[in-house]
Coordinates of C-alpha atoms and ligand atoms in Angstrom, one line a residue:
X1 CA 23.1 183.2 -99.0
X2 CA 23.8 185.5 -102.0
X3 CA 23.4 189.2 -101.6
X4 CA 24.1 190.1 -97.9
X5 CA 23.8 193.2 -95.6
X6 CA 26.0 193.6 -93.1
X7 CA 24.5 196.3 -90.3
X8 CA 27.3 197.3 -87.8
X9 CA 29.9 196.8 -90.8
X10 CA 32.4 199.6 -89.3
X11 CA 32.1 197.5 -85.7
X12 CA 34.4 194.9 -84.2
X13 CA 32.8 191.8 -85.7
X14 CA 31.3 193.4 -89.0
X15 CA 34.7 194.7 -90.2
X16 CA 36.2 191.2 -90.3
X17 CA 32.8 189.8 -91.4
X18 CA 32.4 192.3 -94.1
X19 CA 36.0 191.1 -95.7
X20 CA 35.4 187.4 -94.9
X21 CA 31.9 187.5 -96.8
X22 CA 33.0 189.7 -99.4
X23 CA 36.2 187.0 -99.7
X24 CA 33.4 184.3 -100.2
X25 CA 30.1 185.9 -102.0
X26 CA 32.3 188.3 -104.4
X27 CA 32.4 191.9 -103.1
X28 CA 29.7 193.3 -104.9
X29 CA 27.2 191.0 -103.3
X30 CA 28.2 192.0 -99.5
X31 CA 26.3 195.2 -98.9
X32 CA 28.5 197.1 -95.3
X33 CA 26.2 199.6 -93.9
X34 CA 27.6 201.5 -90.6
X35 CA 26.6 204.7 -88.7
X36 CA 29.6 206.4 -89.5
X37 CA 29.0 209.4 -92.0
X38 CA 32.6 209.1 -93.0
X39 CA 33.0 205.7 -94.4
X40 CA 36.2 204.2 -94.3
X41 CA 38.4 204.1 -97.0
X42 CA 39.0 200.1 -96.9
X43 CA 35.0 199.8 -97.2
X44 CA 34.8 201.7 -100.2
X45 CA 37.6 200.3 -102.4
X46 CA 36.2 196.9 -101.6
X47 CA 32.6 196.7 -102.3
X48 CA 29.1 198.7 -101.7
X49 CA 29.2 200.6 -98.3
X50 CA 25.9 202.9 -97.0
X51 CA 25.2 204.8 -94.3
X52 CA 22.7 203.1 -92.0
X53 CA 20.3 204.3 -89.1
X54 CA 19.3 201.0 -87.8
X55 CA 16.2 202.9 -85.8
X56 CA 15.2 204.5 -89.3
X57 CA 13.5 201.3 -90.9
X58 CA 13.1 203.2 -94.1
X59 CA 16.8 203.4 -94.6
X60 CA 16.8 199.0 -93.9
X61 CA 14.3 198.9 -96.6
X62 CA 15.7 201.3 -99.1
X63 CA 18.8 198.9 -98.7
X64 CA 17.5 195.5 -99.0
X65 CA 14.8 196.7 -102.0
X66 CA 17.7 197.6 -103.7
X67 CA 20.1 195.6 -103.4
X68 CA 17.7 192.3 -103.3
X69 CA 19.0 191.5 -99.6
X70 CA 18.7 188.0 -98.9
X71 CA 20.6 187.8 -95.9
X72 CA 20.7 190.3 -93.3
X73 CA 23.5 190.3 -90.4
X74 CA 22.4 192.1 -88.2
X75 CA 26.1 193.5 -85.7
X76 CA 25.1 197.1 -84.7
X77 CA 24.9 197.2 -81.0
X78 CA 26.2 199.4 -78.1
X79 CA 28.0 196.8 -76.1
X80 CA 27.8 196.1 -72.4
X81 CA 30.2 199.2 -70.8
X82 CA 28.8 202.0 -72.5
X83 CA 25.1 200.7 -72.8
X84 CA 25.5 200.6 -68.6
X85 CA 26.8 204.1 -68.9
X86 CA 23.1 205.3 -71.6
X87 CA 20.7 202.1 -70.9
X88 CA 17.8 203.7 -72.8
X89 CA 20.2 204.3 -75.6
X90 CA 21.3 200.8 -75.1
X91 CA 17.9 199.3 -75.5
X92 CA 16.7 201.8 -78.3
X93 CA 19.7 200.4 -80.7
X94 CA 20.2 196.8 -79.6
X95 CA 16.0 196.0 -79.8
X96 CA 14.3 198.7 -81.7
X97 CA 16.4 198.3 -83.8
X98 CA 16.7 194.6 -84.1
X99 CA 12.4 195.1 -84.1
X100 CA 13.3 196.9 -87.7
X101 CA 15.3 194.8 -88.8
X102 CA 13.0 191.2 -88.1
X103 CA 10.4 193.5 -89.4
X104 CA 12.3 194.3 -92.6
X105 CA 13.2 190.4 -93.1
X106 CA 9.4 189.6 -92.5
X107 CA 8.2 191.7 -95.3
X108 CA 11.3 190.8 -97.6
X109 CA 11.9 187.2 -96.7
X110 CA 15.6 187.5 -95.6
X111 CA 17.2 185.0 -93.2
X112 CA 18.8 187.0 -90.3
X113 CA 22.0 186.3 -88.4
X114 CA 21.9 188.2 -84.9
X115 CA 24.9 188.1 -82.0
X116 CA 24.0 187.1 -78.7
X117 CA 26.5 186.9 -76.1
X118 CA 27.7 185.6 -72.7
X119 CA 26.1 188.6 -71.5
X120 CA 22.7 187.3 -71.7
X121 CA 23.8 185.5 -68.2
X122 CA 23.7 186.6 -64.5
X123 CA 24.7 186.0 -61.1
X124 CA 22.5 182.9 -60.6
X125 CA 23.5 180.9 -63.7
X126 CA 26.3 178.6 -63.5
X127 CA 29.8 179.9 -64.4
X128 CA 31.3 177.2 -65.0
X129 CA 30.3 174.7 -68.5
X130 CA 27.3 177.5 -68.9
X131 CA 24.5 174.8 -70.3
X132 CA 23.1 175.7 -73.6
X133 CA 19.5 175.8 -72.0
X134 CA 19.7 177.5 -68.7
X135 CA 18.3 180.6 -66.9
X136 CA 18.6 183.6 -67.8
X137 CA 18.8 186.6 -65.8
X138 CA 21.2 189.2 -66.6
X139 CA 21.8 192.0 -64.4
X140 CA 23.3 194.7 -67.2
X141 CA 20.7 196.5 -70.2
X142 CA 23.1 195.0 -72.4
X143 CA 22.8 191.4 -71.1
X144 CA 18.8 192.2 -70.5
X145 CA 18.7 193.3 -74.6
X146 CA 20.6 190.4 -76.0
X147 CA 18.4 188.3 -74.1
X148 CA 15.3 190.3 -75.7
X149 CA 16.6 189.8 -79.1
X150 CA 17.4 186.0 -78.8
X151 CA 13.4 185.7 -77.8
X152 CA 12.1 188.4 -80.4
X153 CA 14.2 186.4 -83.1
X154 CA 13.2 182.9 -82.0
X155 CA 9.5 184.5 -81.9
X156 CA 9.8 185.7 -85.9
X157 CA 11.2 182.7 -86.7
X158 CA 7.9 180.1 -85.2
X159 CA 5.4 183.0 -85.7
X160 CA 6.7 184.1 -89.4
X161 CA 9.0 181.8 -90.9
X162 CA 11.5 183.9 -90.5
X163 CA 15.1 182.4 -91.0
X164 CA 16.4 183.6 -87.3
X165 CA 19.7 182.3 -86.0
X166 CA 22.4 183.8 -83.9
X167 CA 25.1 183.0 -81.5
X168 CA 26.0 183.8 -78.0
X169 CA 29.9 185.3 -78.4
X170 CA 32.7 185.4 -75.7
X171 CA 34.3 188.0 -75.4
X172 CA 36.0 188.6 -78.8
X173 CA 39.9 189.5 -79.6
X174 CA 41.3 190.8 -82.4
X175 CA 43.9 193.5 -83.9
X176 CA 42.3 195.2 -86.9
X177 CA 39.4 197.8 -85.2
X178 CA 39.9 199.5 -81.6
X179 CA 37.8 198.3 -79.0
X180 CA 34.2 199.3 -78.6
X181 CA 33.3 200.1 -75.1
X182 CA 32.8 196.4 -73.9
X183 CA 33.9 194.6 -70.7
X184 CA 36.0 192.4 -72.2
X185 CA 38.1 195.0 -74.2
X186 CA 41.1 194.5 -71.9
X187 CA 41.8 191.4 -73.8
X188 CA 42.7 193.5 -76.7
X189 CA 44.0 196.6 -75.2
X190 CA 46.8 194.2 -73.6
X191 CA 47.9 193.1 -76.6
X192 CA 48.1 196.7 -78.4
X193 CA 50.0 197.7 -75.2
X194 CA 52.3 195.2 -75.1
X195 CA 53.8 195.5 -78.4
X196 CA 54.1 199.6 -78.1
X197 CA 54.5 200.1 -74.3
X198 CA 56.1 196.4 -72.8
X199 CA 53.3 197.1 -69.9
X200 CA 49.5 197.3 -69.3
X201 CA 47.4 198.5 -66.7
X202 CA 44.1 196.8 -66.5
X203 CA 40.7 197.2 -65.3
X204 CA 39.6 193.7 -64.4
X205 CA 41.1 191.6 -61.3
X206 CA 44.3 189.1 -62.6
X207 CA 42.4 185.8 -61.6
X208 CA 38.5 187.4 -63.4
X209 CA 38.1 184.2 -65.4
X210 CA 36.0 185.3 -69.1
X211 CA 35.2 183.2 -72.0
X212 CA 37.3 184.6 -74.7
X213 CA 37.5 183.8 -78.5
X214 CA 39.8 184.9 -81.2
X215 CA 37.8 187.0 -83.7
X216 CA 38.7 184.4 -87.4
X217 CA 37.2 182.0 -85.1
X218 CA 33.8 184.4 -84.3
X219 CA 33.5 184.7 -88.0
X220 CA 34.0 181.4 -89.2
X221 CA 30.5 180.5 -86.5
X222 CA 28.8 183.6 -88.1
X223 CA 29.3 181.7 -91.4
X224 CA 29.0 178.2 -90.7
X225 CA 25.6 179.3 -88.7
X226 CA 24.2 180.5 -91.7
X227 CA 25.2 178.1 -94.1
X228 CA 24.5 174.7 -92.0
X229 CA 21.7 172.9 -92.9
X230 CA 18.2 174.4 -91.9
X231 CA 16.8 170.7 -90.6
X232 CA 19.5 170.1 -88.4
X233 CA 19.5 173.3 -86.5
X234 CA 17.0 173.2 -83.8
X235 CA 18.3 176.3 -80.7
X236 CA 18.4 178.5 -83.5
X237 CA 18.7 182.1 -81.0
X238 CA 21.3 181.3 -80.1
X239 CA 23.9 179.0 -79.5
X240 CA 26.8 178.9 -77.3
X241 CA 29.8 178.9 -78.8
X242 CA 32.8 178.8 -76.9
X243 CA 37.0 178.6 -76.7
X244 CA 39.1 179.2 -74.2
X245 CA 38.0 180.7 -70.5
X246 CA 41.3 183.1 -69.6
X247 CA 41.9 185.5 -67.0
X248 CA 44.6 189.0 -67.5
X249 CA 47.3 186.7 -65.3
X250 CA 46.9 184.0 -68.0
X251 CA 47.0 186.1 -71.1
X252 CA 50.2 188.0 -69.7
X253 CA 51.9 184.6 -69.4
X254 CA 51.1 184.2 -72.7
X255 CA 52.6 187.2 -74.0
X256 CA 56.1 186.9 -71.7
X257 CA 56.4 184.0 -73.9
X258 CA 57.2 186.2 -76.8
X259 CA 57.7 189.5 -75.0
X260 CA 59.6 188.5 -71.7
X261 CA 59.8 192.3 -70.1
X262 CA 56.2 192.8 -70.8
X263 CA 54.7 193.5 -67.1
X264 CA 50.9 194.1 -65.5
X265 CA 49.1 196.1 -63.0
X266 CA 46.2 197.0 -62.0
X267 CA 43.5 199.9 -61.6
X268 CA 39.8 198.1 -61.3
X269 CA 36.9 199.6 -63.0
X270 CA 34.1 198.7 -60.6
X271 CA 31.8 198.8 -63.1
X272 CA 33.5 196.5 -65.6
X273 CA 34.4 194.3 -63.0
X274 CA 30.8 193.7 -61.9
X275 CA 29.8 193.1 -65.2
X276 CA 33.0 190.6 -66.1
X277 CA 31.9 189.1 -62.5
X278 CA 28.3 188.6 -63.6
X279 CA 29.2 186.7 -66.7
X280 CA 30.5 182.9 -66.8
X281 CA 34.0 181.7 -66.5
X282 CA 33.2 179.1 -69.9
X283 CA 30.3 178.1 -71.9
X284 CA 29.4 174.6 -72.6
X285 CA 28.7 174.4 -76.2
X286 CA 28.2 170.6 -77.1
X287 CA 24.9 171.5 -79.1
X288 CA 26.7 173.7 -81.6
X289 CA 29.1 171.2 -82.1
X290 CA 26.5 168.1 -82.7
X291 CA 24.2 170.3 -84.7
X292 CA 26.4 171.8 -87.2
X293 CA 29.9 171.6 -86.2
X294 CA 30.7 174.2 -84.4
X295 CA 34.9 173.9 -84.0
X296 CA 37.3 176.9 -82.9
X297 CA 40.6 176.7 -84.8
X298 CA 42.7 179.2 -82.3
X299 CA 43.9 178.7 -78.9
X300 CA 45.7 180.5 -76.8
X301 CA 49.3 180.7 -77.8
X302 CA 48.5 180.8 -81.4
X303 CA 46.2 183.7 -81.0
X304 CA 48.3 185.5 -79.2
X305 CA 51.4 184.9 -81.9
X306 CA 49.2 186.1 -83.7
X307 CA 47.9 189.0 -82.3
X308 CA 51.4 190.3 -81.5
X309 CA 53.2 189.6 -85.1
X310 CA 50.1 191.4 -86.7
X311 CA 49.9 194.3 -84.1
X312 CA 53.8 194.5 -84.9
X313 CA 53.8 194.6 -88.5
X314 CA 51.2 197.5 -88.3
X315 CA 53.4 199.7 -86.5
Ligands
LIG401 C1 31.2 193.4 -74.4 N1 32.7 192.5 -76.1 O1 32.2 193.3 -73.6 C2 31.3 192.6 -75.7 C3 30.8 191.2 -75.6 C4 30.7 189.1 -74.2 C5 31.2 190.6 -74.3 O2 29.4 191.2 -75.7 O3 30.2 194.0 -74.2

């Protein structure tokens, strides 16, 4: 892995990924591409960024020609809430575009790193220790897609030789981009809240149990993924990779241990909350562990410290 792309650069994941790559490649050699016309400043002080229609393959291929893309990760997606809200929109970015992108690495030879999630479950999986091989039948066009793409990916990869691997996330936390229209974006909303209003009002049930993972935890599997060993990986799309399973009642605990007046209530969101209540309480990921050492470094208490000092200081 020498020259990267980074698709979805501007996004939750690909804004920390992006600065963790660029930390560890040298900045020139970590291309950020995002949908945004106005590209933010922090991308453009710190390394190549481009303007990217992932449904325009031409613009993929423009990229990687240019830039001699070895490695693509591939983050832009519409995420579970506001896919539900424009499905076909939901399915046009998060496969046909993924379609451009395995087609791009076909013809270029470029591994490709692709996010799958805890969405790709339903109602008839088990919640609880989620097995790594286990059926798969989500009920949302974001959960339906990821599940698409984990197949389309494992197909390029014993079809074409195509270096496919991914990862199914938790929900993900972290301070330094808003949240993107997900289901499990109360877990950082709480924390923003806390800090500036001492009180939250969320959309998801106090005992909805969600497998949640601190984002330098979500980037350090993106990494390691790509950079284990290619004979010892054998799930390849993808594997589950898991932390801590929390509910809203947990995480307040947590913060009253640092911010004792902070208080909770609550206004559901039926549509969230049948999504959160589709998805498992906690993964079960033993094979990421045994076949390249998967191992988070946060848990609760230390991410929320750290959520809350960082959240603080950027005030
Ligand atoms: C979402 N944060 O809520 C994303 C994620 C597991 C959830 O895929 O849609």
């Amino acid at each position: 892995m020498k020259k990267v792309l980074v698709t979805g650069a501007t996004g939750q994941i690909g804004s920390e990924l992006t600065t963790a790559l660029r930390e560890k490649l040298g900045m020139e050699n970590v291309i950020a591409a995002g949908h945004k016309k106005t590209p933010e400043q922090r991308f453009i002080d710190s390394g190549p960024f481009h303007c990217l229609d992932v449904n325009r393959i031409e613009t993929i291929a423009a990229l990687v020609e240019r830039y001699k893309v070895d490695t693509i990760y591939h983050l832009a997606a519409i995420l579970s809430a506001t896919a539900e809200k424009n499905p076909q929109l939901g399915w046009h970015i998060n496969v046909d575009g993924l379609c451009n992108v395995l087609e791009i690495a076909r013809e270029y030879k470029c591994a490709v790193f692709t996010p799958s999630s805890i969405g790709v479950f339903g109602a008839e999986t088990p919640k609880d220790n989620t097995p790594q091989d286990t059926i798969q039948r989500p009920s949302t066009i974001y959960g339906i897609s990821k599940v698409t793409g984990e197949l389309l990916c494992d197909y390029y990869f014993t079809k074409y030789g195509v270096d496919t691997r991914g990862v199914r996330y938790p929900g993900l936390i972290s301070y330094k981009t808003p949240p993107g229209g997900g289901t499990t974006d109360y877990a950082v909303e709480i924390y923003f809240e806390a800090v500036k209003n001492r009180k939250y009002t969320c959309y998801l049930k106090p005992e909805t149990y969600l497998d949640l993972m601190y984002m330098p935890d979500a980037v350090k599997a993106a990494i390691d993924i790509m950079t284990a060993d290619p004979e010892t990986i054998r799930h390849r799309n993808a594997y589950n990779v898991s932390s801590m399973s929390l509910t809203p009642e947990i995480i307040t605990a947590s913060i009253k241990k640092i911010i004792p007046d902070f208080s909770i209530d609550y206004k559901i969101d039926p549509l969230r909350q049948a999504i959160a209540d589709s998805w498992p309480n906690k993964m079960e990921d033993r094979v990421a562990r045994e076949e390249w050492g998967w191992m988070p470094d946060y848990d609760l208490d230390a991410m929320t410290e750290d959520m809350i000092r960082n959240i603080s200081q950027s005030r």
